[in-house]
Coordinates of C-alpha atoms in Angstrom, one line a residue:
M17 CA 2.7 83.5 -47.3
R18 CA -0.4 84.2 -49.5
N19 CA -0.5 80.5 -50.4
K20 CA -0.9 79.2 -46.9
P21 CA -4.8 79.2 -47.0
L22 CA -4.7 77.3 -50.3
L23 CA -2.2 74.8 -49.0
A24 CA -4.3 74.3 -45.8
A25 CA -7.4 73.6 -47.9
A26 CA -5.5 71.2 -50.2
A27 CA -4.0 69.1 -47.4
P28 CA -7.2 67.3 -46.5
L29 CA -7.8 66.6 -50.2
A30 CA -4.4 65.1 -50.5
L31 CA -5.0 62.8 -47.6
L32 CA -8.4 61.7 -48.9
A33 CA -6.8 60.9 -52.3
G34 CA -5.1 58.0 -50.6
C35 CA -8.4 56.4 -49.5
S36 CA -9.6 53.1 -51.0
M37 CA -12.9 51.4 -50.4
A38 CA -11.6 48.0 -51.5
P39 CA -11.1 45.3 -48.8
A40 CA -7.6 44.3 -48.1
Y41 CA -6.8 41.5 -50.5
R42 CA -5.9 38.0 -49.3
P43 CA -5.8 35.0 -51.6
P44 CA -8.4 32.4 -50.6
E45 CA -7.1 29.5 -48.7
T46 CA -7.3 26.1 -50.4
P47 CA -6.7 22.6 -48.9
A48 CA -3.2 21.4 -49.9
P49 CA -1.9 18.0 -48.9
A50 CA 1.4 17.6 -47.2
S51 CA 2.5 15.3 -50.0
Y52 CA 1.1 13.7 -53.1
K53 CA -0.7 10.4 -52.5
E54 CA 1.1 8.9 -55.4
L55 CA 4.5 10.5 -54.9
A56 CA 6.4 11.5 -51.8
G57 CA 8.5 14.7 -51.6
W58 CA 5.9 17.5 -52.0
T59 CA 6.9 20.8 -50.4
P60 CA 5.1 24.2 -50.4
A61 CA 6.3 26.6 -53.1
T62 CA 5.8 30.1 -54.4
P63 CA 3.9 30.8 -57.6
M64 CA 6.0 30.2 -60.8
D65 CA 3.3 30.8 -63.5
A66 CA 5.6 33.4 -65.2
A67 CA 8.5 30.9 -65.5
P68 CA 9.3 29.7 -69.0
R69 CA 7.8 26.3 -69.8
G70 CA 10.5 25.3 -72.3
N71 CA 10.2 23.0 -75.3
W72 CA 9.2 20.0 -73.3
W73 CA 8.1 18.0 -76.3
E74 CA 11.8 17.8 -77.4
S75 CA 12.2 15.0 -74.8
F76 CA 10.4 12.7 -77.3
D77 CA 13.4 13.2 -79.6
D78 CA 11.3 13.5 -82.7
P79 CA 12.1 16.1 -85.3
V80 CA 8.6 15.8 -87.0
L81 CA 6.9 16.6 -83.7
N82 CA 9.3 19.5 -83.1
D83 CA 8.3 20.9 -86.5
L84 CA 4.6 20.5 -85.9
E85 CA 4.8 22.3 -82.5
A86 CA 6.6 25.2 -84.1
R87 CA 4.0 25.4 -86.9
A88 CA 1.1 25.3 -84.4
V89 CA 2.4 28.2 -82.3
D90 CA 2.8 30.3 -85.5
A91 CA -0.5 29.5 -87.3
S92 CA -3.0 28.1 -84.8
P93 CA -6.3 30.1 -85.0
T94 CA -7.0 29.1 -81.4
L95 CA -3.8 30.7 -80.2
A96 CA -4.4 33.7 -82.4
A97 CA -7.8 34.2 -80.7
A98 CA -6.3 33.9 -77.2
L99 CA -3.6 36.5 -78.2
A100 CA -6.3 38.9 -79.4
R101 CA -8.2 38.5 -76.1
Y102 CA -5.0 39.4 -74.3
D103 CA -4.5 42.5 -76.5
Q104 CA -8.1 43.5 -75.7
A105 CA -7.5 43.1 -72.0
R106 CA -4.3 45.2 -72.1
A107 CA -6.1 47.9 -74.1
N108 CA -9.0 48.0 -71.6
A109 CA -6.4 48.4 -68.8
R110 CA -4.8 51.3 -70.6
I111 CA -8.3 52.9 -71.1
D112 CA -9.0 52.7 -67.4
A113 CA -5.6 53.9 -66.4
S114 CA -6.1 57.1 -68.5
D115 CA -8.7 58.2 -65.9
L116 CA -5.8 58.7 -63.5
F117 CA -4.7 61.7 -65.6
P118 CA -6.5 65.0 -66.5
T119 CA -8.2 65.3 -69.9
V120 CA -6.8 68.3 -71.9
N121 CA -8.6 69.6 -74.9
V122 CA -7.3 72.2 -77.4
G123 CA -9.6 74.1 -79.7
G124 CA -9.9 77.3 -81.8
D125 CA -12.7 79.4 -83.4
A126 CA -12.8 81.8 -86.3
A127 CA -15.9 83.9 -87.1
R128 CA -16.9 86.9 -89.2
A129 CA -20.1 88.7 -88.4
R130 CA -22.1 91.9 -89.2
T131 CA -23.7 93.8 -86.4
S132 CA -27.0 95.6 -87.1
A133 CA -27.0 99.4 -86.7
N134 CA -30.1 99.0 -84.5
A135 CA -28.6 96.3 -82.2
P136 CA -29.2 97.1 -78.5
N137 CA -25.5 97.2 -77.8
N138 CA -24.5 99.3 -80.7
S139 CA -24.4 102.9 -79.4
S140 CA -22.9 104.3 -82.6
G141 CA -25.9 103.5 -84.7
V142 CA -23.7 102.3 -87.5
A143 CA -23.7 98.7 -88.9
R144 CA -20.3 97.0 -88.3
T145 CA -18.6 94.0 -89.8
G146 CA -15.8 92.3 -87.8
N147 CA -13.8 89.2 -87.1
D148 CA -13.4 87.1 -84.0
F149 CA -10.5 84.7 -83.5
S150 CA -9.8 82.6 -80.4
V151 CA -7.6 79.7 -79.5
G152 CA -7.4 78.0 -76.1
A153 CA -7.2 74.8 -74.0
S154 CA -9.3 73.3 -71.2
L155 CA -8.5 70.7 -68.6
D156 CA -10.9 68.4 -66.7
Y157 CA -9.7 66.2 -63.8
E158 CA -11.6 64.0 -61.4
L159 CA -10.0 64.0 -57.9
D160 CA -10.0 60.3 -57.0
L161 CA -10.8 60.8 -53.3
W162 CA -12.3 57.4 -52.6
G163 CA -10.2 55.2 -54.9
R164 CA -12.9 54.6 -57.5
I165 CA -10.5 55.2 -60.4
R166 CA -7.5 53.5 -58.8
N167 CA -9.5 50.4 -57.9
G168 CA -10.9 50.3 -61.4
V169 CA -7.4 50.4 -62.8
K170 CA -6.3 47.6 -60.4
A171 CA -9.2 45.5 -61.6
A172 CA -8.4 46.1 -65.3
R173 CA -4.7 45.3 -64.8
S174 CA -5.5 42.1 -62.9
E175 CA -7.8 41.1 -65.7
A176 CA -5.0 41.8 -68.2
D177 CA -2.7 39.6 -66.1
A178 CA -5.3 36.9 -66.0
S179 CA -5.6 37.2 -69.8
A180 CA -1.9 36.8 -70.1
A181 CA -2.1 33.6 -68.0
D182 CA -5.0 32.5 -70.2
L183 CA -2.8 33.0 -73.3
A184 CA -0.1 30.8 -71.6
S185 CA -2.7 28.2 -70.8
A186 CA -4.0 28.2 -74.4
R187 CA -0.4 27.8 -75.7
L188 CA 0.3 24.9 -73.3
S189 CA -3.0 23.3 -74.2
L190 CA -2.3 23.6 -77.9
Q191 CA 1.2 22.2 -77.5
A192 CA -0.2 19.3 -75.5
A193 CA -3.0 18.6 -78.0
V194 CA -0.5 18.5 -80.9
A195 CA 1.8 16.1 -79.0
D196 CA -1.1 13.9 -78.0
A197 CA -2.4 13.7 -81.6
Y198 CA 1.0 13.0 -82.9
V199 CA 1.6 10.2 -80.4
R200 CA -1.7 8.6 -81.3
L201 CA -0.7 8.8 -85.0
R202 CA 2.6 7.0 -84.4
G203 CA 0.7 4.4 -82.3
L204 CA -1.6 3.8 -85.3
D205 CA 1.4 3.5 -87.6
A206 CA 2.8 0.8 -85.3
Q207 CA -0.5 -1.1 -85.3
A208 CA -0.8 -0.8 -89.1
E209 CA 2.7 -2.4 -89.4
L210 CA 1.8 -5.2 -87.0
L211 CA -1.4 -5.9 -89.0
R212 CA 0.6 -5.9 -92.3
R213 CA 3.0 -8.5 -90.8
T214 CA 0.0 -10.5 -89.4
V215 CA -1.8 -10.4 -92.8
A216 CA 1.4 -11.8 -94.4
A217 CA 1.6 -14.6 -91.8
F218 CA -2.1 -15.4 -92.1
D219 CA -1.8 -15.4 -95.9
R220 CA 1.1 -18.0 -95.7
A221 CA -1.0 -20.1 -93.3
Y222 CA -4.0 -19.9 -95.7
V223 CA -1.8 -21.0 -98.6
L224 CA -0.5 -23.9 -96.5
T225 CA -4.0 -24.9 -95.5
R226 CA -5.3 -24.8 -99.1
T227 CA -2.3 -26.9 -100.2
R228 CA -3.0 -29.5 -97.5
H229 CA -6.7 -29.4 -98.5
D230 CA -5.8 -30.0 -102.2
G231 CA -3.6 -32.9 -101.1
G232 CA -6.5 -34.4 -99.1
I233 CA -4.9 -33.8 -95.7
A234 CA -6.9 -30.8 -94.5
S235 CA -10.7 -30.3 -94.6
G236 CA -12.6 -27.5 -96.2
L237 CA -13.4 -26.3 -92.7
D238 CA -9.8 -25.6 -92.0
V239 CA -9.5 -23.6 -95.3
N240 CA -12.5 -21.4 -94.4
R241 CA -11.1 -20.8 -90.9
A242 CA -7.8 -19.7 -92.4
K243 CA -9.7 -17.5 -94.9
T244 CA -11.8 -16.0 -92.1
A245 CA -8.7 -15.1 -90.0
L246 CA -7.0 -13.5 -93.0
G247 CA -10.1 -11.5 -94.0
N248 CA -10.5 -10.2 -90.4
A249 CA -6.9 -9.0 -90.3
R250 CA -7.2 -7.2 -93.6
A251 CA -10.4 -5.5 -92.4
Q252 CA -8.6 -4.2 -89.3
I253 CA -5.9 -2.6 -91.6
S254 CA -8.7 -0.6 -93.2
A255 CA -10.1 0.4 -89.8
I256 CA -6.7 1.6 -88.7
A257 CA -6.2 3.5 -91.9
N258 CA -9.5 5.3 -91.3
E259 CA -8.6 6.2 -87.8
R260 CA -5.2 7.4 -88.9
A261 CA -6.7 9.7 -91.5
A262 CA -9.0 11.3 -88.9
T263 CA -6.0 11.8 -86.5
E264 CA -4.0 13.4 -89.3
H265 CA -6.9 15.8 -90.1
E266 CA -7.0 16.7 -86.4
L267 CA -3.3 17.6 -86.5
A268 CA -3.9 19.7 -89.6
A269 CA -6.6 21.8 -87.8
L270 CA -4.4 22.2 -84.7
I271 CA -1.5 23.7 -86.6
G272 CA -3.8 25.9 -88.8
S273 CA -3.4 23.9 -92.0
V274 CA -6.1 22.7 -94.5
A275 CA -6.5 19.0 -94.1
S276 CA -6.5 18.5 -97.9
D277 CA -2.9 19.9 -98.1
F278 CA -1.5 18.3 -95.0
A279 CA 0.1 14.9 -94.5
V280 CA 2.5 13.2 -92.1
A281 CA 4.4 10.3 -93.7
P282 CA 3.8 7.0 -91.9
R283 CA 6.7 5.8 -89.8
V284 CA 7.2 3.0 -87.4
Q285 CA 9.3 3.9 -84.4
P286 CA 9.7 2.7 -80.8
L287 CA 6.8 3.9 -78.6
V288 CA 8.9 4.9 -75.6
A289 CA 7.6 7.4 -73.1
P290 CA 10.3 9.9 -71.8
D291 CA 10.7 10.3 -68.0
V292 CA 9.0 13.3 -66.4
P293 CA 11.1 14.7 -63.5
A294 CA 8.9 15.0 -60.4
G295 CA 11.3 15.9 -57.6
T296 CA 9.3 18.9 -56.4
P297 CA 5.7 18.5 -57.5
S298 CA 4.4 21.6 -55.7
E299 CA 6.8 23.9 -57.6
L300 CA 5.6 22.3 -60.8
L301 CA 2.0 22.7 -59.8
Q302 CA 2.4 26.4 -59.1
R303 CA 3.5 26.8 -62.7
R304 CA -0.1 26.2 -64.0
P305 CA -1.3 29.3 -65.8
D306 CA -5.0 28.5 -65.2
I307 CA -4.4 28.7 -61.4
A308 CA -2.6 32.1 -61.9
A309 CA -5.5 33.3 -64.1
A310 CA -8.1 32.3 -61.5
E311 CA -6.1 34.0 -58.7
R312 CA -5.7 37.2 -60.6
R313 CA -9.4 37.4 -61.3
I314 CA -10.0 37.2 -57.6
Q315 CA -7.8 40.3 -57.3
A316 CA -9.9 42.1 -59.9
A317 CA -13.1 41.1 -58.2
N318 CA -11.8 42.4 -54.9
A319 CA -10.9 45.8 -56.5
R320 CA -14.4 46.0 -58.1
I321 CA -15.9 45.9 -54.6
G322 CA -14.0 49.1 -53.9
V323 CA -15.4 50.7 -57.1
A324 CA -18.9 49.8 -56.0
K325 CA -18.5 51.1 -52.5
A326 CA -17.0 54.4 -53.7
A327 CA -20.3 55.2 -55.4
F328 CA -21.7 56.1 -51.9
F329 CA -19.3 59.1 -51.8
P330 CA -19.4 62.4 -53.8
T331 CA -17.3 62.9 -56.9
L332 CA -15.2 66.0 -57.2
T333 CA -14.2 67.4 -60.6
L334 CA -11.8 70.3 -61.3
G335 CA -11.9 72.4 -64.5
L336 CA -9.3 74.8 -65.9
G337 CA -9.3 76.8 -69.1
G338 CA -7.5 79.6 -70.9
G339 CA -6.3 81.0 -74.2
W340 CA -6.3 84.0 -76.5
E341 CA -9.0 86.0 -78.3
T342 CA -8.9 88.9 -80.6
T343 CA -10.9 90.6 -83.4
R344 CA -7.8 91.9 -85.3
G345 CA -4.1 91.9 -85.2
E346 CA -1.9 89.3 -83.6
L347 CA -3.7 86.6 -81.7
V348 CA -1.1 85.3 -79.3
R349 CA -0.4 88.5 -77.3
T350 CA -0.7 89.1 -73.5
P351 CA -3.5 91.6 -73.8
N352 CA -5.6 89.0 -75.7
S353 CA -5.2 86.3 -73.2
F354 CA -7.9 84.9 -70.9
W355 CA -8.1 82.2 -68.3
G356 CA -10.5 80.6 -65.8
L357 CA -10.1 78.3 -62.8
G358 CA -13.1 76.1 -62.2
P359 CA -15.6 75.1 -61.9
L360 CA -14.8 72.8 -58.9
S361 CA -17.9 70.7 -59.0
T362 CA -19.1 67.9 -56.8
V363 CA -22.0 65.4 -57.2
L364 CA -23.5 63.2 -54.5
T365 CA -26.4 60.8 -55.1
L366 CA -28.8 61.0 -52.2
F367 CA -31.4 58.4 -53.3
D368 CA -31.2 55.7 -56.0
G369 CA -33.8 53.2 -54.9
G370 CA -31.1 50.8 -53.5
R371 CA -29.1 50.6 -56.7
R372 CA -25.7 51.2 -55.0
R373 CA -26.3 48.8 -52.2
A374 CA -27.3 46.2 -54.8
A375 CA -24.1 46.9 -56.8
V376 CA -22.0 46.3 -53.7
K377 CA -23.8 43.0 -53.0
L378 CA -23.3 42.1 -56.6
S379 CA -19.6 42.8 -56.5
R380 CA -19.2 40.8 -53.3
A381 CA -21.2 37.8 -54.7
D382 CA -19.0 38.0 -57.8
Y383 CA -15.9 37.8 -55.6
E384 CA -17.3 34.8 -53.8
E385 CA -18.1 33.0 -57.1
I386 CA -14.6 33.7 -58.5
A387 CA -13.0 32.6 -55.2
A388 CA -14.9 29.3 -55.3
D389 CA -13.9 28.8 -59.0
Y390 CA -10.3 29.4 -57.9
R391 CA -10.5 26.7 -55.2
G392 CA -12.1 24.3 -57.7
T393 CA -9.3 25.0 -60.2
V394 CA -6.6 24.2 -57.5
L395 CA -8.4 21.0 -56.5
T396 CA -8.7 19.9 -60.2
A397 CA -5.0 20.6 -60.7
F398 CA -4.1 18.4 -57.7
R399 CA -6.4 15.6 -59.0
Q400 CA -4.9 15.8 -62.5
V401 CA -1.4 15.5 -61.2
E402 CA -2.3 12.6 -59.0
D403 CA -4.0 10.9 -61.9
G404 CA -1.0 11.4 -64.1
I405 CA 1.5 10.1 -61.6
A406 CA -0.6 7.1 -60.8
A407 CA -1.2 6.4 -64.5
M408 CA 2.6 6.5 -65.2
H409 CA 3.3 4.0 -62.4
H410 CA 0.5 1.6 -63.3
L411 CA 0.9 1.8 -67.1
A412 CA 4.6 1.0 -66.6
A413 CA 3.7 -2.2 -64.8
Q414 CA 1.0 -3.0 -67.3
S415 CA 3.4 -2.6 -70.2
V416 CA 5.8 -5.1 -68.7
D417 CA 3.1 -7.7 -68.0
Q418 CA 1.5 -7.1 -71.4
G419 CA 4.9 -7.7 -73.0
Y420 CA 5.1 -11.0 -71.3
A421 CA 1.6 -11.9 -72.5
A422 CA 2.4 -10.9 -76.1
D423 CA 5.6 -13.0 -76.2
A424 CA 3.8 -16.0 -74.7
A425 CA 0.9 -15.7 -77.1
Q426 CA 3.2 -15.5 -80.1
R427 CA 5.0 -18.7 -78.9
T428 CA 1.6 -20.4 -78.5
S429 CA 0.7 -19.4 -82.1
D430 CA 4.0 -20.8 -83.4
L431 CA 3.5 -24.0 -81.5
A432 CA -0.1 -24.4 -82.7
L433 CA 1.0 -24.0 -86.3
S434 CA 3.7 -26.5 -85.9
R435 CA 1.3 -29.0 -84.3
Y436 CA -1.1 -28.4 -87.3
K437 CA 1.7 -29.1 -89.8
D438 CA 2.5 -32.3 -87.9
G439 CA -1.1 -33.3 -88.0
A440 CA -1.4 -33.2 -84.2
S441 CA -4.4 -30.7 -84.2
D442 CA -6.9 -29.1 -86.4
Y443 CA -6.8 -25.6 -87.7
L444 CA -9.2 -24.3 -85.0
E445 CA -6.4 -24.4 -82.5
V446 CA -4.2 -22.4 -84.9
V447 CA -6.9 -19.8 -85.4
I448 CA -7.5 -19.4 -81.7
A449 CA -3.8 -19.0 -81.0
Q450 CA -3.2 -16.6 -83.9
T451 CA -6.1 -14.4 -82.8
A452 CA -4.9 -14.3 -79.2
A453 CA -1.4 -13.4 -80.3
L454 CA -2.6 -10.6 -82.5
D455 CA -4.9 -9.2 -79.7
A456 CA -2.0 -9.4 -77.2
Q457 CA 0.4 -7.6 -79.5
R458 CA -2.1 -4.9 -80.3
A459 CA -2.8 -4.5 -76.6
L460 CA 0.9 -4.0 -76.0
L461 CA 1.1 -1.2 -78.6
T462 CA -2.0 0.4 -77.1
V463 CA -0.4 0.4 -73.6
Q464 CA 2.8 1.9 -75.0
T465 CA 0.9 4.6 -76.8
Q466 CA -1.1 5.3 -73.7
R467 CA 2.1 5.7 -71.7
M468 CA 3.3 8.4 -74.1
R469 CA -0.1 10.1 -74.0
T470 CA 0.0 10.0 -70.2
T471 CA 3.4 11.7 -70.3
V472 CA 1.9 14.5 -72.3
A473 CA -1.0 14.8 -70.0
L474 CA 1.2 14.9 -66.9
V475 CA 3.4 17.6 -68.4
R476 CA 0.3 19.6 -69.0
A477 CA -1.0 19.0 -65.5
L478 CA 2.3 20.2 -64.1
G479 CA 2.1 23.4 -66.1
G480 CA 4.9 22.7 -68.6
S481 CA 8.4 21.3 -68.5
P482 CA 9.7 20.8 -65.0
G483 CA 13.3 21.3 -66.2
A484 CA 12.7 24.6 -67.9

């Protein structure tokens, strides 16, 4: 067969085309405990970052929060920017992948020229005018013998996957931020309602004290103490209103609305934190998109080492061209055809002052940095989950104890007021008891709000809804 020499020459090239200069990829090892310190039952798991995270905020059973979450995903500028970065990464991956295929160009020319009668190649001695038409195509293709292009494509695709995980992380962070701000808003509504009831009670106590003073039973000191307690409570209402306005503006920015046109109607509701299932913490931890993004950037850095090492070997480029050319008559005819195979060109850099060696060292150092960042991300994830589980346990106990304290303080306040009415004490005892009762009740609302915020933080630490 006449093609045997050609096949024999092409066989080594086919074998070389499978070469890759990138090191064999192995995910970096990270210290992982056999179980959570704050929760037993941890078992190793496989990555689940691509699993759906579900509408975890629906466990709060609040239609207003559900609406805010939907609006945030649709209109948040932060999420829109993350989506644009993902689109950029996908486009860059497609650009790099195009180098795996030949570049084909098609072109044509049309010219009309007059040849001088005295031109060196004009043997007739007569001036001539003629046309020249041509159409053709050319092909250029780099043979990827050392894996430079393939490793570049791997790096770009890994970066695109990392960007997709970044997008998921941005979405989860946005949803958690909306839920956290909304929980704080409802906590402030509860405190505002408590202060309004307190102001009404203090106002009744002030009227009582002034009546007793007018009757000669109470002193002016008691009246001023009652007025001071009433004024302080009213001032706290204004402080809560200011804090609520700032939180409402924060929510507006999160969902992509103008603060001037956004409002959430005040509403008092029970501050009850939903349960977060934690039967298999390791599986939940593996869902975290930031861990997935960090690991995929290690893959990209590993592939870039192969790109840098491939620069030590020659590049081989194949060219091919052909088409039709004529000066008159039909253009696309067999007698008018032309073609050419080649050039088959190669380039090898012999001396570059250490540039390529430095590039390899740079790519390896980049890999080590990203691997260290990955280990740091994993350790941070474990810490955040431990913090969340511990906070859930301790805040639950604190809420119970603070509830006992608030009830006791309220009974003390009622008793002190009864003793004052009976003339068994002065108003200082009433003021002290009322202040302690208000502080204890506000502390209880703060703990309840913090429990709800901790639930949001734990869901975020676990990478989304465990039940999705």
